[in-house]
């Protein structure tokens, strides 16, 4: 199993969740985060001409634990739904998961996903 951790634009969350659900991936977790990438935030010019930098931008972190064999498909779904082509589209990390347990039944492993 792998945890796919995707940092995406907040305005793309509903499209990503819908695209995952359409392919049968329902269980997931989201959190509001702030972060920065290569551009280290963005520079703005205010109305009075003053410039300022917002160095942490709001993003959504979406976590979804999937079977090994579903990992590539889930990544492809997220990329397709989250991409605008502009800087700041986000990033995806893949982490190995050693176990999963469904609390209600005690089931373990992939069956618990
Ligand atoms: N190396 C990293 N580790 C953890 N989180 C990261 C990392 N890089 C980016 N992030 C998170 O992903 C968000 C989006 O990053 P972003 O898409 O701007 O990446 P980038 O590398 O700058 O690519 P781009 O040039 O397309 O903007 C950041 O705001 C931050 O929350
Ligand atoms: Mg960036």
mmCIF file of C-alpha atoms and ligand atoms in Angstrom:
data_model
loop_
_atom_site.group_PDB
_atom_site.id
_atom_site.type_symbol
_atom_site.label_atom_id
_atom_site.label_comp_id
_atom_site.label_asym_id
_atom_site.label_seq_id
_atom_site.Cartn_x
_atom_site.Cartn_y
_atom_site.Cartn_z
ATOM 1 C CA UNK A 1 0.000 0.000 0.000
ATOM 2 C CA UNK A 2 1.039 3.588 -0.584
ATOM 3 C CA UNK A 3 -0.104 6.907 0.719
ATOM 4 C CA UNK A 4 -0.478 9.418 -2.099
ATOM 5 C CA UNK A 5 -0.111 12.864 -0.608
ATOM 6 C CA UNK A 6 -1.113 15.606 -3.025
ATOM 7 C CA UNK A 7 -0.691 19.317 -2.395
ATOM 8 C CA UNK A 8 -3.168 21.017 -4.724
ATOM 9 C CA UNK A 9 -4.894 24.321 -5.395
ATOM 10 C CA UNK A 10 -7.918 24.762 -3.082
ATOM 11 C CA UNK A 11 -10.132 25.611 -6.059
ATOM 12 C CA UNK A 12 -9.294 22.252 -7.652
ATOM 13 C CA UNK A 13 -10.271 20.133 -4.656
ATOM 14 C CA UNK A 14 -13.844 19.424 -5.714
ATOM 15 C CA UNK A 15 -12.751 18.412 -9.228
ATOM 16 C CA UNK A 16 -10.068 16.105 -7.861
ATOM 17 C CA UNK A 17 -12.439 14.474 -5.349
ATOM 18 C CA UNK A 18 -15.099 14.004 -8.052
ATOM 19 C CA UNK A 19 -12.584 12.490 -10.473
ATOM 20 C CA UNK A 20 -11.343 10.054 -7.825
ATOM 21 C CA UNK A 21 -14.900 9.064 -6.866
ATOM 22 C CA UNK A 22 -15.755 8.442 -10.517
ATOM 23 C CA UNK A 23 -12.944 5.871 -10.616
ATOM 24 C CA UNK A 24 -14.030 4.225 -7.374
ATOM 25 C CA UNK A 25 -11.715 5.904 -4.867
ATOM 26 C CA UNK A 26 -13.849 7.226 -2.031
ATOM 27 C CA UNK A 27 -11.871 7.155 1.208
ATOM 28 C CA UNK A 28 -9.533 10.115 1.610
ATOM 29 C CA UNK A 29 -8.473 12.858 3.896
ATOM 30 C CA UNK A 30 -7.999 16.584 3.312
ATOM 31 C CA UNK A 31 -6.435 19.400 5.278
ATOM 32 C CA UNK A 32 -5.953 23.084 4.711
ATOM 33 C CA UNK A 33 -2.254 23.865 4.705
ATOM 34 C CA UNK A 34 -0.025 26.747 3.786
ATOM 35 C CA UNK A 35 3.181 26.221 1.933
ATOM 36 C CA UNK A 36 5.555 27.367 -0.724
ATOM 37 C CA UNK A 37 7.355 25.898 -3.671
ATOM 38 C CA UNK A 38 10.154 26.907 -6.007
ATOM 39 C CA UNK A 39 8.912 30.480 -6.373
ATOM 40 C CA UNK A 40 8.879 30.952 -2.594
ATOM 41 C CA UNK A 41 5.409 32.480 -2.623
ATOM 42 C CA UNK A 42 4.316 35.313 -4.865
ATOM 43 C CA UNK A 43 5.056 39.011 -5.142
ATOM 44 C CA UNK A 44 2.189 41.498 -5.278
ATOM 45 C CA UNK A 45 2.071 45.172 -6.082
ATOM 46 C CA UNK A 46 -0.425 47.042 -3.899
ATOM 47 C CA UNK A 47 -2.771 49.833 -5.070
ATOM 48 C CA UNK A 48 -0.367 52.472 -3.794
ATOM 49 C CA UNK A 49 2.419 50.867 -5.808
ATOM 50 C CA UNK A 50 4.043 49.278 -2.779
ATOM 51 C CA UNK A 51 5.301 45.746 -3.296
ATOM 52 C CA UNK A 52 4.919 42.934 -0.842
ATOM 53 C CA UNK A 53 5.498 39.205 -0.813
ATOM 54 C CA UNK A 54 3.081 36.528 0.347
ATOM 55 C CA UNK A 55 5.500 33.772 1.150
ATOM 56 C CA UNK A 56 3.088 31.029 2.311
ATOM 57 C CA UNK A 57 0.145 30.258 0.069
ATOM 58 C CA UNK A 58 -3.032 28.375 0.993
ATOM 59 C CA UNK A 59 -3.146 24.872 -0.451
ATOM 60 C CA UNK A 60 -5.059 21.680 0.205
ATOM 61 C CA UNK A 61 -3.268 18.522 1.239
ATOM 62 C CA UNK A 62 -5.175 15.484 0.055
ATOM 63 C CA UNK A 63 -4.130 12.089 1.393
ATOM 64 C CA UNK A 64 -5.332 8.828 -0.030
ATOM 65 C CA UNK A 65 -4.021 5.371 0.855
ATOM 66 C CA UNK A 66 -4.242 2.947 -2.046
ATOM 67 C CA UNK A 67 -3.181 -0.520 -3.133
ATOM 68 C CA UNK A 68 0.223 -0.709 -4.820
ATOM 69 C CA UNK A 69 -1.430 -1.560 -8.122
ATOM 70 C CA UNK A 70 -3.711 1.500 -7.948
ATOM 71 C CA UNK A 71 -0.970 4.013 -7.174
ATOM 72 C CA UNK A 72 -0.168 5.115 -10.714
ATOM 73 C CA UNK A 73 -3.829 5.392 -11.657
ATOM 74 C CA UNK A 74 -4.614 7.554 -8.648
ATOM 75 C CA UNK A 75 -1.662 9.829 -9.389
ATOM 76 C CA UNK A 76 -2.793 10.175 -13.004
ATOM 77 C CA UNK A 77 -6.345 11.054 -11.919
ATOM 78 C CA UNK A 78 -5.103 13.707 -9.501
ATOM 79 C CA UNK A 79 -2.684 15.246 -11.986
ATOM 80 C CA UNK A 80 -5.330 15.416 -14.709
ATOM 81 C CA UNK A 81 -7.874 17.087 -12.407
ATOM 82 C CA UNK A 82 -5.485 19.423 -10.587
ATOM 83 C CA UNK A 83 -3.364 20.772 -13.445
ATOM 84 C CA UNK A 84 -3.868 24.268 -14.812
ATOM 85 C CA UNK A 85 -0.433 24.532 -16.400
ATOM 86 C CA UNK A 86 0.489 27.549 -14.282
ATOM 87 C CA UNK A 87 3.095 27.628 -11.525
ATOM 88 C CA UNK A 88 1.672 26.550 -8.183
ATOM 89 C CA UNK A 89 -0.321 23.575 -9.479
ATOM 90 C CA UNK A 90 1.064 21.510 -6.636
ATOM 91 C CA UNK A 91 3.066 18.427 -5.921
ATOM 92 C CA UNK A 92 2.481 14.769 -5.189
ATOM 93 C CA UNK A 93 4.457 12.594 -2.814
ATOM 94 C CA UNK A 94 4.162 8.815 -2.503
ATOM 95 C CA UNK A 95 4.927 7.123 0.815
ATOM 96 C CA UNK A 96 4.895 3.411 1.634
ATOM 97 C CA UNK A 97 2.247 2.321 4.138
ATOM 98 C CA UNK A 98 2.953 -0.796 6.186
ATOM 99 C CA UNK A 99 -0.529 -1.507 7.501
ATOM 100 C CA UNK A 100 -4.149 -0.397 7.551
ATOM 101 C CA UNK A 101 -6.838 -1.431 9.997
ATOM 102 C CA UNK A 102 -10.603 -0.886 9.741
ATOM 103 C CA UNK A 103 -11.560 -0.043 13.305
ATOM 104 C CA UNK A 104 -15.135 -1.349 13.118
ATOM 105 C CA UNK A 105 -14.236 -4.859 11.996
ATOM 106 C CA UNK A 106 -10.579 -5.291 12.806
ATOM 107 C CA UNK A 107 -9.870 -6.116 9.149
ATOM 108 C CA UNK A 108 -6.270 -5.461 8.204
ATOM 109 C CA UNK A 109 -4.339 -4.832 5.005
ATOM 110 C CA UNK A 110 -5.703 -3.843 1.606
ATOM 111 C CA UNK A 111 -9.166 -5.100 2.517
ATOM 112 C CA UNK A 112 -9.322 -2.374 5.145
ATOM 113 C CA UNK A 113 -8.928 0.441 2.618
HETATM 114 N N1 LIG B 1 9.622 20.049 -1.578
HETATM 115 C C1 LIG B 1 8.413 20.195 -1.040
HETATM 116 N N2 LIG B 1 8.097 19.541 0.098
HETATM 117 C C2 LIG B 1 6.873 19.665 0.643
HETATM 118 N N3 LIG B 1 5.907 20.416 0.143
HETATM 119 C C3 LIG B 1 6.163 21.085 -0.993
HETATM 120 C C4 LIG B 1 7.422 21.013 -1.638
HETATM 121 N N4 LIG B 1 7.377 21.776 -2.759
HETATM 122 C C5 LIG B 1 6.147 22.300 -2.790
HETATM 123 N N5 LIG B 1 5.428 21.900 -1.735
HETATM 124 C C6 LIG B 1 4.043 22.236 -1.438
HETATM 125 O O1 LIG B 1 3.354 22.252 -2.671
HETATM 126 C C7 LIG B 1 2.752 23.532 -2.886
HETATM 127 C C8 LIG B 1 2.732 23.851 -4.349
HETATM 128 O O2 LIG B 1 4.042 23.836 -4.841
HETATM 129 P P1 LIG B 1 4.289 24.338 -6.310
HETATM 130 O O3 LIG B 1 3.249 23.745 -7.197
HETATM 131 O O4 LIG B 1 4.403 25.818 -6.300
HETATM 132 O O5 LIG B 1 5.682 23.611 -6.588
HETATM 133 P P2 LIG B 1 6.873 24.151 -7.487
HETATM 134 O O6 LIG B 1 7.983 23.185 -7.305
HETATM 135 O O7 LIG B 1 7.129 25.590 -7.167
HETATM 136 O O8 LIG B 1 6.315 23.972 -8.948
HETATM 137 P P3 LIG B 1 5.815 25.136 -9.971
HETATM 138 O O9 LIG B 1 7.064 25.693 -10.586
HETATM 139 O O10 LIG B 1 4.925 24.436 -10.929
HETATM 140 O O11 LIG B 1 5.081 26.149 -9.124
HETATM 141 C C9 LIG B 1 3.584 24.486 -2.036
HETATM 142 O O12 LIG B 1 2.843 25.628 -1.711
HETATM 143 C C10 LIG B 1 3.854 23.616 -0.819
HETATM 144 O O13 LIG B 1 2.695 23.575 -0.001
HETATM 145 MG MG1 LIG B 2 5.648 27.028 -7.370
#
